[in-house]
Amino acid sequence: MALNSPLAVHIFGPSTEGYEARSAWLSRLWAYNVPPTDVETLDKFDSYFRALRKQLMHVRPNLSPHDPVYILLTHEDLLQLIYILRDHRACRRGEIYEEISHRCDDGDFIVAKGSSWQGFSVAGEGVHPWNDKETFIASISSDLALERKLEDEEGREFSYLFNVWDIKRKTINFHFTDNLLEHLRIRRGHLKETTIMICHHATTLDRLRGYFDGDWPPGFDSDTFIDETLNTLALLIPNEQYIMHTRTAWSWYGSEMEGYRQYGEPLDGEARNQRYLTRRIQDYRFWRHRLLQIEKLVDESAPKGLFDWSRERLKGRERYAFWMAVLGGIALPTLLALLALIPSIFQAVES
């Protein structure tokens, strides 16, 4: 998971824990045996570490861009970043940055640590940047739009067509991310292609249940947050064991796993094995706003082509309009053309 996800702040436990305690926790979380001296050898942790090291590199003015300064040299550097966020999550961004400058004399290190906060400003719709006067927790709350009131949604449920396979029939793609804050984020590319981000780490989230035990702010229950996140995976990638006619979505994720594995970025297979607890919109608090944004996007999007139109599971009025258009645009002209050929056929036979 990315550094600035709500869960990653706690990923190594309290800063008072020793290396052995952190290693034991990592072993339980990732299901690997952590070597006594080199945490980087963990496949998943190593991938996460290398991605952050590249993200936080800094180029000094007097050096070539091809000779960057890598700030994260050891896993302890990464732990220090996480500890700062954890220990100061109730402080404002400006105060945290000031604390960093007091602790560190290395100018490059300060610049790199400051840039780590920019992870909140990832590309996507509805992104809430973390400003200097806002606390870490308040920024997360704003980014998830937790303060928005539920309007005209009481009792309404997400459709059974609200899954990756039926959504892909429209001009919408999916991309998997390790950053929990990007989960369900809508991105638009420079060619106006639309992509929905999905955080696939179901196994990690499941193992984090009960780990925090009151270490979160009031009203932000960690287990409820985890359960709701897993439930969003069940909505989008429904398990055929629990819902009929969802084999296509389940199988699609399997093909995505193979594709990502070839590029050395394995996806969590448990993401497609979650059993949803509810489809009622009012039962979602943390991800409700983003789910409704996706629902609106799907409603406003059209299938990619005639084949997708023909397989689209439309509402009655839309289905009637579609087949009337097919009849008027294709079938009727074809029939008239055949009728026009009949006299020519008779003339040819008589001659």
Tab-separated table of N, CA and C in Angstrom, residues 7 15 23 42 53 56 64 93 99 109 135 145 193 195 198 207 209 217 238 321 346:
chain	number	residue	atom	x	y	z
A	7	LEU	N	-4.158	3.361	6.124
A	7	LEU	CA	-3.664	2.185	6.832
A	7	LEU	C	-2.144	2.145	6.876
A	15	SER	N	6.135	3.533	17.024
A	15	SER	CA	7.557	3.744	16.767
A	15	SER	C	8.437	3.228	17.900
A	23	SER	N	9.401	-6.935	12.366
A	23	SER	CA	9.594	-8.053	11.459
A	23	SER	C	8.507	-9.109	11.653
A	42	LEU	N	11.771	-9.025	0.997
A	42	LEU	CA	10.356	-9.354	0.844
A	42	LEU	C	9.875	-8.867	-0.520
A	53	ARG	N	11.249	4.829	-3.481
A	53	ARG	CA	12.594	5.376	-3.641
A	53	ARG	C	12.695	6.153	-4.952
A	56	LEU	N	10.707	9.467	-4.615
A	56	LEU	CA	11.272	10.480	-3.720
A	56	LEU	C	12.719	10.838	-4.060
A	64	SER	N	23.713	16.240	-13.047
A	64	SER	CA	22.936	15.871	-14.232
A	64	SER	C	21.642	15.176	-13.807
A	93	ARG	N	-0.367	20.192	8.055
A	93	ARG	CA	0.714	19.866	7.127
A	93	ARG	C	1.912	20.780	7.323
A	99	GLU	N	8.441	20.350	11.545
A	99	GLU	CA	9.058	19.330	12.399
A	99	GLU	C	10.156	18.597	11.645
A	109	PHE	N	17.236	15.860	1.883
A	109	PHE	CA	16.326	14.989	2.623
A	109	PHE	C	15.028	15.724	2.936
A	135	THR	N	-4.991	19.021	8.876
A	135	THR	CA	-4.356	17.861	9.494
A	135	THR	C	-4.417	16.677	8.540
A	145	ALA	N	-14.690	12.662	1.029
A	145	ALA	CA	-15.969	13.393	1.091
A	145	ALA	C	-16.884	12.815	2.164
A	193	GLU	N	-9.739	9.181	-22.454
A	193	GLU	CA	-10.143	7.855	-22.016
A	193	GLU	C	-10.376	7.877	-20.505
A	195	THR	N	-10.723	5.948	-16.812
A	195	THR	CA	-10.228	4.783	-16.069
A	195	THR	C	-10.668	4.873	-14.619
A	198	ILE	N	-8.716	0.665	-8.866
A	198	ILE	CA	-9.154	-0.310	-7.872
A	198	ILE	C	-7.955	-0.745	-7.040
A	207	ARG	N	-6.243	-9.022	6.915
A	207	ARG	CA	-5.339	-9.316	8.026
A	207	ARG	C	-5.172	-8.128	8.966
A	209	ARG	N	-7.658	-6.459	10.189
A	209	ARG	CA	-8.815	-6.355	11.088
A	209	ARG	C	-8.371	-6.534	12.537
A	217	PRO	N	-9.116	8.042	14.936
A	217	PRO	CA	-9.907	9.131	15.516
A	217	PRO	C	-11.355	8.727	15.695
A	238	PRO	N	-17.938	-9.362	-8.507
A	238	PRO	CA	-18.771	-10.309	-7.759
A	238	PRO	C	-18.320	-11.747	-7.956
A	321	ALA	N	-35.920	1.760	-27.581
A	321	ALA	CA	-35.334	2.760	-28.467
A	321	ALA	C	-34.193	2.172	-29.285
A	346	PHE	N	-37.294	-11.268	-61.630
A	346	PHE	CA	-38.312	-11.830	-62.533
A	346	PHE	C	-37.945	-11.570	-63.996
